[in-house]
Amino acid sequence: MKVIPLIKNETQLIARAIKNNRGAQQCLYDLHSGKMLSVCRMYVKDLHHAEEVMLNGFFKVFKYLADFKNEGSFEGWIRKIMIRECISFLRSEKALEFKEEGLEEFNGSFNNIESDINVDEIQQIIDSLPEGYRVVFVMYAVEGYKHLEISKILNINIGTSKSQLFKARKMLQEKLRTQNISGYGTVKI
Amino acid sequence: MGQLKFEKDFSEKLNKRKIEPKAGNWEELSARLNSEEKSKRPIFWWIGIAATIVGGILIFSILFNKPISETPEIVNTPEEEILKEKIEPQQISFEKPASKEVAKPEKASVKPVENIFSKKEPVANTQLTSMGKPQETPKTENNHTQKDPELMKETKISGIPEEVIAEASSKANKTGEITDAEVDALLAEALTKIKGDKIAKSVSENIDAKSLLLGVELEMEQSIREKVFDVLKEGYFKARTAVVNRN
């Protein structure tokens, strides 16, 4: 019986994958594909399209793997590529449109609703948002991007990014309330 | 604007989530990566071929440029040597006897002789472009040919016909003295003969077989080089268009 040594070290895997070692590339794909498909699914409604976007993303990951400097986490680097790939997909589908609106209109408060719903239900609620709202909301609330970063990536004004988030929150709160989710306390934003 | 409670909950749950992709996704990706690699390889091959063609052109240009630069040198060097050979013996032939025999009694008469031939020789080499100048020479030669028959013998070397010298010497032997008119007549006769000889020489010098041959060889070499360049150019352009079409 042959013993195939498992390469657990990710840096070794990356080094081998740079040299077009298919085995190492497959290992990296298997390690990250589940999470990356989840990321793509947050932005792209259809799972089949999300998978396509993810494959395109991984293709770019392996193509430009030599450019990866071990400064940050490899997962973070792939994640960035996936997000950009999702945005370019939505742009190609002409689904991504942003209305330029002033921030003054959105100085309001939110009921700090606590949700107790599962991931599939969360995904459903997010899917119900318009494309622009959804992208900004996911980038801000889930990925942790700042408005400045979002505005640069999406090529929009910071005000637009804030207004999109404001509207997305409002819509989500209403949806959560209608689903009889218990809420308590108020927080001024 | 901070993160709301439900947003935190969303973020935690969504970041923990994993969606397993279809089974055949890796095969699809692997096939795409393979095709990408294959498409890269031919480009490298074409670049290599183009580089070798360019290298070949450079080598050929270096090899074919060398003989062209050398040929004019081969042609020029013998000409210079021939000119030197022509000029040197004449100078020696006039200087030596003048210093031995004519030096003391008639210094003034020796100098014009040298001057005449130093002026005349380049004229002969440049195919007698000016024909009027020699009229002055009889006057200068007149002085020293009167009393010096030996000096006249020396002029024989420079091109004065033997008949004229013989006539002059016979007259001198008979009468003992030669009049100026006789000398002038003899010199005029000699000049006409010299002119005739030089014109004949110039005609023969105009058509130089060697120079003609060298010229033809040079043209032949250039044409071969151009042909080789054309062939290499064609090959290079073909390779380039093939690379462009491939891309």
Coordinates of C-alpha atoms in Angstrom, one line a residue:
Chain A
M1 CA 0.0 0.0 0.0
K2 CA 1.3 3.3 -1.1
V3 CA 1.4 6.1 1.4
I4 CA 0.7 9.5 -0.2
P5 CA 2.0 12.2 2.0
L6 CA -0.7 14.8 2.7
I7 CA 0.6 18.3 2.2
K8 CA -1.2 20.3 4.9
N9 CA 0.9 23.4 4.7
E10 CA -0.9 25.9 2.5
T11 CA 2.2 27.7 1.5
Q12 CA 3.8 24.5 0.1
L13 CA 0.6 23.9 -1.8
I14 CA 0.6 27.4 -3.2
A15 CA 4.3 27.0 -4.2
R16 CA 3.5 23.8 -6.1
A17 CA 0.3 25.3 -7.6
I18 CA 2.4 28.2 -9.0
K19 CA 4.4 25.6 -10.9
N20 CA 1.1 24.3 -12.4
N21 CA 1.0 21.2 -10.3
R22 CA -2.5 20.0 -10.9
G23 CA -2.6 18.0 -7.7
A24 CA -1.7 21.0 -5.6
Q25 CA -4.2 23.2 -7.4
Q26 CA -7.0 20.6 -6.8
C27 CA -6.1 20.5 -3.1
L28 CA -6.4 24.3 -3.0
Y29 CA -9.7 24.2 -4.9
D30 CA -11.1 21.5 -2.6
L31 CA -10.0 23.5 0.5
H32 CA -11.7 26.8 -0.6
S33 CA -14.4 26.0 -3.1
G34 CA -17.2 25.5 -0.5
K35 CA -16.6 28.8 1.1
M36 CA -16.1 30.7 -2.1
L37 CA -19.3 29.3 -3.6
S38 CA -21.1 30.6 -0.6
V39 CA -19.5 34.0 -1.1
C40 CA -20.5 34.0 -4.8
R41 CA -24.0 32.9 -3.8
M42 CA -24.5 36.0 -1.6
Y43 CA -24.0 38.2 -4.6
V44 CA -25.5 36.1 -7.4
K45 CA -29.0 34.8 -6.9
D46 CA -28.8 31.8 -9.2
L47 CA -26.7 28.9 -7.8
H48 CA -25.7 27.7 -11.3
H49 CA -24.4 31.2 -12.2
A50 CA -22.7 31.5 -8.8
E51 CA -20.8 28.3 -9.7
E52 CA -19.8 29.7 -13.0
V53 CA -18.6 32.8 -11.4
M54 CA -16.7 30.8 -8.8
L55 CA -15.0 28.7 -11.5
N56 CA -14.0 31.9 -13.3
G57 CA -12.6 33.2 -10.1
F58 CA -10.6 30.1 -9.4
F59 CA -9.3 30.2 -13.0
K60 CA -8.0 33.7 -12.3
V61 CA -6.7 32.6 -8.9
F62 CA -4.5 29.9 -10.5
K63 CA -3.5 32.1 -13.4
Y64 CA -2.3 34.9 -11.2
L65 CA -1.2 32.8 -8.3
A66 CA 2.4 33.9 -8.7
D67 CA 1.3 37.4 -7.9
F68 CA 0.1 36.4 -4.5
K69 CA 2.5 37.6 -1.8
N70 CA 2.2 35.8 1.5
E71 CA 1.4 39.1 3.2
G72 CA -2.3 38.5 4.0
S73 CA -4.3 35.3 4.2
F74 CA -4.7 33.2 1.0
E75 CA -8.4 32.9 1.7
G76 CA -8.8 36.7 1.9
W77 CA -7.0 37.0 -1.4
I78 CA -9.2 34.5 -3.1
R79 CA -12.3 36.1 -1.5
K80 CA -11.4 39.5 -3.0
I81 CA -11.0 37.9 -6.5
M82 CA -14.4 36.2 -6.1
I83 CA -16.1 39.4 -5.0
R84 CA -14.7 41.3 -8.0
E85 CA -15.7 38.4 -10.3
C86 CA -19.2 38.6 -8.9
I87 CA -19.4 42.3 -9.5
S88 CA -18.2 42.0 -13.0
F89 CA -20.7 39.3 -13.7
L90 CA -23.5 41.4 -12.4
R91 CA -22.3 44.3 -14.5
S92 CA -22.2 42.1 -17.6
E93 CA -25.8 41.1 -16.8
K94 CA -26.6 44.8 -16.5
A95 CA -28.2 44.0 -13.2
L96 CA -26.1 46.4 -11.2
E97 CA -27.5 49.9 -11.2
F98 CA -27.1 52.6 -8.6
K99 CA -29.2 55.7 -8.2
E100 CA -27.2 58.8 -7.1
E101 CA -29.1 60.1 -4.0
G102 CA -28.2 62.6 -1.3
L103 CA -27.4 61.4 2.2
E104 CA -29.6 63.9 3.9
E105 CA -32.7 61.9 3.1
F106 CA -31.4 58.9 5.0
N107 CA -30.7 60.3 8.5
G108 CA -33.0 58.0 10.4
S109 CA -32.9 55.4 13.1
F110 CA -33.3 51.6 13.0
N111 CA -34.9 49.3 15.4
N112 CA -32.1 46.9 16.4
I113 CA -33.9 43.8 15.5
E114 CA -32.4 40.5 16.5
S115 CA -32.9 37.7 14.1
D116 CA -33.1 34.0 14.8
I117 CA -33.4 32.6 11.3
N118 CA -31.3 30.0 9.6
V119 CA -28.8 30.6 6.8
D120 CA -31.2 29.6 4.0
E121 CA -33.8 32.1 5.3
I122 CA -31.2 34.8 5.5
Q123 CA -30.2 34.1 2.0
Q124 CA -33.8 34.3 0.8
I125 CA -34.2 37.7 2.5
I126 CA -31.0 39.0 1.0
D127 CA -32.0 37.6 -2.4
S128 CA -35.2 39.6 -2.2
L129 CA -33.2 42.9 -2.1
P130 CA -32.6 44.8 -5.4
E131 CA -29.1 44.1 -6.9
G132 CA -27.6 47.4 -5.8
Y133 CA -28.8 47.2 -2.3
R134 CA -27.8 43.6 -2.0
V135 CA -24.2 44.1 -3.1
V136 CA -23.6 47.1 -0.9
F137 CA -25.3 45.4 2.1
V138 CA -23.3 42.2 1.7
M139 CA -20.0 44.1 1.2
Y140 CA -20.6 46.3 4.2
A141 CA -22.5 44.0 6.7
V142 CA -21.1 40.6 5.8
E143 CA -17.6 41.2 4.3
G144 CA -16.8 44.2 6.5
Y145 CA -15.8 46.7 3.8
K146 CA -15.9 50.4 4.6
H147 CA -18.0 52.9 2.4
L148 CA -14.8 54.3 0.9
E149 CA -13.6 50.8 -0.2
I150 CA -17.1 50.0 -1.5
S151 CA -17.3 53.2 -3.5
K152 CA -13.9 52.5 -5.1
I153 CA -14.7 48.9 -6.0
L154 CA -18.2 49.7 -7.3
N155 CA -17.0 53.0 -8.8
I156 CA -19.7 55.0 -7.1
N157 CA -19.9 57.9 -4.6
I158 CA -19.5 57.3 -0.9
G159 CA -23.0 59.0 -0.5
T160 CA -24.5 56.5 -2.9
S161 CA -22.9 53.6 -1.0
K162 CA -24.4 54.9 2.3
S163 CA -27.8 55.5 0.8
Q164 CA -27.9 52.0 -0.7
L165 CA -27.0 50.5 2.7
F166 CA -29.7 52.6 4.4
K167 CA -32.4 51.4 2.0
A168 CA -31.2 47.8 2.2
R169 CA -31.4 47.9 6.0
K170 CA -34.8 49.5 6.0
M171 CA -36.1 46.8 3.7
L172 CA -34.5 44.0 5.6
Q173 CA -36.0 45.3 8.9
E174 CA -39.4 45.4 7.4
K175 CA -39.0 41.9 6.1
L176 CA -37.8 40.6 9.4
R177 CA -40.7 42.2 11.2
T178 CA -43.2 40.7 8.9
Q179 CA -41.7 37.3 9.6
N180 CA -42.7 37.8 13.2
I181 CA -39.1 38.0 14.4
S182 CA -38.9 39.4 17.9
G183 CA -37.1 42.8 18.2
Y184 CA -36.1 44.9 21.2
G185 CA -34.3 48.1 21.9
T186 CA -33.5 51.0 19.6
V187 CA -30.2 52.2 18.4
K188 CA -29.6 55.6 16.7
I189 CA -27.4 55.4 13.7
Chain B
M1 CA -22.9 53.7 11.2
G2 CA -22.2 50.5 13.1
Q3 CA -23.3 47.0 12.5
L4 CA -26.8 46.1 13.6
K5 CA -27.6 43.0 15.7
F6 CA -29.3 41.2 12.8
E7 CA -26.4 42.1 10.6
K8 CA -23.9 40.5 13.0
D9 CA -26.1 37.4 13.0
F10 CA -26.3 37.4 9.2
S11 CA -22.5 37.8 8.9
E12 CA -21.7 35.0 11.3
K13 CA -24.0 32.5 9.8
L14 CA -23.2 33.4 6.2
N15 CA -19.4 33.3 6.8
K16 CA -19.7 29.9 8.4
R17 CA -21.7 28.5 5.5
K18 CA -20.2 26.2 2.9
I19 CA -21.9 25.2 -0.4
E20 CA -20.4 22.2 -2.0
P21 CA -20.0 22.7 -5.7
K22 CA -20.9 20.2 -8.4
A23 CA -18.6 17.1 -8.8
G24 CA -17.5 17.9 -12.3
N25 CA -16.5 21.5 -11.6
W26 CA -12.9 20.7 -10.9
E27 CA -12.6 18.7 -14.2
E28 CA -14.0 21.7 -16.1
L29 CA -11.5 24.0 -14.4
S30 CA -8.6 21.7 -15.0
A31 CA -9.5 21.4 -18.7
R32 CA -9.5 25.2 -18.9
L33 CA -6.2 25.4 -17.2
N34 CA -4.7 22.8 -19.6
S35 CA -5.9 24.7 -22.6
E36 CA -4.5 27.9 -21.3
E37 CA -1.1 26.2 -20.8
K38 CA -1.2 24.7 -24.3
S39 CA -2.1 28.0 -25.9
K40 CA 0.9 29.6 -24.1
R41 CA 3.4 27.0 -25.5
P42 CA 3.1 27.6 -29.2
I43 CA 3.6 31.3 -28.6
F44 CA 6.9 30.6 -27.0
W45 CA 7.8 28.3 -29.9
W46 CA 7.0 31.1 -32.4
I47 CA 8.9 33.6 -30.4
G48 CA 11.9 31.2 -30.5
I49 CA 11.6 30.7 -34.2
A50 CA 11.3 34.4 -34.8
A51 CA 14.4 35.0 -32.6
T52 CA 16.5 32.5 -34.6
I53 CA 15.4 34.1 -37.9
V54 CA 16.4 37.5 -36.6
G55 CA 19.7 36.1 -35.3
G56 CA 20.4 34.4 -38.7
I57 CA 19.7 37.7 -40.5
L58 CA 22.2 39.5 -38.2
I59 CA 24.8 36.8 -38.7
F60 CA 24.4 36.9 -42.5
S61 CA 24.5 40.7 -42.5
I62 CA 27.8 40.6 -40.6
L63 CA 29.3 37.9 -42.8
F64 CA 28.2 39.6 -46.0
N65 CA 29.2 43.0 -45.0
K66 CA 32.9 42.0 -44.3
P67 CA 33.9 41.1 -47.9
I68 CA 32.3 44.3 -49.2
S69 CA 34.3 46.4 -46.9
E70 CA 37.5 44.6 -47.7
T71 CA 37.2 44.6 -51.5
P72 CA 37.7 48.3 -52.0
E73 CA 40.8 48.0 -49.8
I74 CA 42.2 45.3 -52.1
V75 CA 41.5 47.5 -55.1
N76 CA 42.9 50.6 -53.6
T77 CA 46.2 49.3 -52.3
P78 CA 47.7 48.1 -55.6
E79 CA 46.8 51.4 -57.2
E80 CA 48.7 53.3 -54.6
E81 CA 51.6 51.0 -54.9
I82 CA 51.7 51.3 -58.7
L83 CA 51.6 55.0 -58.5
K84 CA 54.5 55.0 -56.0
E85 CA 56.4 52.6 -58.3
K86 CA 55.8 54.8 -61.3
I87 CA 56.9 58.0 -59.6
E88 CA 59.9 56.7 -57.6
P89 CA 62.1 55.3 -60.4
Q90 CA 61.7 58.5 -62.4
Q91 CA 62.7 60.7 -59.5
I92 CA 65.8 58.5 -58.9
S93 CA 66.8 58.4 -62.5
F94 CA 66.9 62.2 -62.7
E95 CA 68.3 63.0 -59.3
K96 CA 71.4 60.7 -59.6
P97 CA 72.9 61.7 -62.8
A98 CA 72.1 65.4 -62.1
S99 CA 74.1 65.2 -58.9
K100 CA 77.0 63.3 -60.5
E101 CA 77.6 65.0 -63.8
V102 CA 75.7 68.3 -64.0
A103 CA 75.8 69.4 -60.4
K104 CA 78.9 71.7 -60.5
P105 CA 78.9 73.4 -63.9
E106 CA 75.2 74.1 -64.4
K107 CA 73.2 73.9 -61.2
A108 CA 70.5 76.2 -62.6
S109 CA 70.0 74.1 -65.7
V110 CA 69.4 70.9 -63.7
K111 CA 66.6 72.2 -61.6
P112 CA 64.1 73.0 -64.4
V113 CA 64.5 69.5 -65.8
E114 CA 63.3 68.1 -62.4
N115 CA 60.5 70.6 -62.3
I116 CA 59.3 69.7 -65.8
F117 CA 59.0 66.0 -65.1
S118 CA 57.6 66.4 -61.7
K119 CA 54.9 68.5 -63.3
K120 CA 54.4 66.3 -66.3
E121 CA 54.0 62.9 -64.7
P122 CA 50.8 63.7 -62.8
V123 CA 49.4 65.0 -66.1
A124 CA 50.2 61.7 -67.8
N125 CA 48.6 59.8 -64.9
T126 CA 45.4 61.9 -65.1
Q127 CA 45.1 61.1 -68.8
L128 CA 46.5 64.4 -70.2
T129 CA 43.7 66.7 -69.3
S130 CA 45.5 69.9 -70.3
M131 CA 47.1 70.0 -73.8
G132 CA 48.2 73.6 -74.0
K133 CA 50.7 73.6 -71.1
P134 CA 53.6 71.7 -72.8
Q135 CA 54.3 74.7 -75.0
E136 CA 56.2 76.2 -72.1
T137 CA 58.5 73.2 -71.8
P138 CA 60.6 73.7 -75.0
K139 CA 61.9 77.0 -73.6
T140 CA 63.0 75.5 -70.4
E141 CA 64.6 72.5 -72.0
N142 CA 66.2 74.7 -74.6
N143 CA 68.9 75.9 -72.3
H144 CA 70.3 72.7 -71.1
T145 CA 70.0 70.6 -74.3
Q146 CA 72.3 73.1 -76.2
K147 CA 75.5 72.2 -74.6
D148 CA 74.8 68.9 -72.9
P149 CA 74.4 65.9 -75.1
E150 CA 74.6 63.5 -72.1
L151 CA 71.7 65.3 -70.5
M152 CA 69.7 64.7 -73.7
K153 CA 70.4 61.0 -73.3
E154 CA 68.8 61.2 -69.9
T155 CA 65.7 62.7 -71.4
K156 CA 65.3 59.6 -73.4
I157 CA 64.2 57.9 -70.3
S158 CA 61.6 60.4 -69.6
G159 CA 59.9 59.8 -73.0
I160 CA 61.7 61.9 -75.7
P161 CA 61.9 59.7 -78.8
E162 CA 65.2 58.2 -79.8
E163 CA 65.0 59.5 -83.4
V164 CA 65.0 63.1 -82.2
I165 CA 67.9 62.5 -79.8
A166 CA 69.8 60.7 -82.5
E167 CA 69.2 63.6 -85.0
A168 CA 70.2 66.2 -82.5
S169 CA 73.4 64.3 -81.6
S170 CA 74.3 63.8 -85.3
K171 CA 73.9 67.5 -86.0
A172 CA 75.9 68.4 -83.0
N173 CA 78.7 66.0 -84.1
K174 CA 78.7 67.5 -87.6
T175 CA 78.5 71.1 -87.0
G176 CA 79.8 71.3 -83.5
E177 CA 77.1 73.9 -82.6
I178 CA 73.3 73.8 -82.7
T179 CA 71.3 76.9 -83.3
D180 CA 68.4 77.9 -81.1
A181 CA 66.0 77.5 -84.1
E182 CA 67.2 73.9 -84.7
V183 CA 66.7 73.1 -81.0
D184 CA 63.3 74.6 -81.0
A185 CA 62.3 72.6 -84.1
L186 CA 63.6 69.4 -82.6
L187 CA 61.9 69.9 -79.3
A188 CA 58.6 70.7 -81.1
E189 CA 58.9 67.5 -83.1
A190 CA 59.7 65.6 -79.9
L191 CA 56.6 67.1 -78.2
T192 CA 54.2 66.1 -80.9
K193 CA 55.5 62.6 -80.7
I194 CA 55.2 62.5 -76.9
K195 CA 51.7 63.9 -77.1
G196 CA 50.8 61.1 -79.5
D197 CA 52.2 58.5 -77.2
K198 CA 50.5 59.8 -74.2
I199 CA 47.1 60.0 -75.9
A200 CA 47.5 56.4 -76.9
K201 CA 48.5 55.5 -73.3
S202 CA 45.5 57.4 -71.9
V203 CA 43.2 55.5 -74.3
S204 CA 44.6 52.2 -73.2
E205 CA 44.4 53.3 -69.5
N206 CA 40.7 54.2 -69.8
I207 CA 39.6 50.6 -70.2
D208 CA 41.2 48.8 -67.2
A209 CA 40.3 45.2 -67.3
K210 CA 41.1 44.6 -63.7
S211 CA 38.9 47.4 -62.4
L212 CA 36.1 46.3 -64.6
L213 CA 36.4 42.7 -63.3
L214 CA 36.4 44.0 -59.7
G215 CA 33.4 46.1 -60.3
V216 CA 31.5 43.1 -61.8
E217 CA 32.5 40.9 -58.8
L218 CA 31.3 43.6 -56.4
E219 CA 28.0 43.8 -58.1
M220 CA 27.7 40.0 -58.1
E221 CA 28.4 39.9 -54.4
Q222 CA 25.8 42.6 -53.7
S223 CA 23.1 40.9 -55.7
I224 CA 23.7 37.5 -53.9
R225 CA 23.5 39.3 -50.5
E226 CA 20.3 41.0 -51.6
K227 CA 18.8 37.7 -52.6
V228 CA 19.7 36.1 -49.3
F229 CA 18.2 39.1 -47.5
D230 CA 15.0 38.8 -49.5
V231 CA 14.7 35.1 -48.6
L232 CA 15.3 35.7 -44.9
K233 CA 12.9 38.6 -45.0
E234 CA 10.2 36.5 -46.5
G235 CA 10.7 33.8 -43.9
Y236 CA 10.6 36.3 -41.1
F237 CA 7.4 37.9 -42.3
K238 CA 5.7 34.5 -42.8
A239 CA 6.6 33.6 -39.2
R240 CA 5.3 36.9 -37.9
T241 CA 2.0 36.7 -39.7
A242 CA 1.6 33.1 -38.5
V243 CA 2.2 34.3 -34.9
V244 CA -0.3 37.1 -35.4
N245 CA -2.9 34.7 -36.9
R246 CA -2.3 32.2 -34.1
N247 CA -3.0 34.9 -31.5

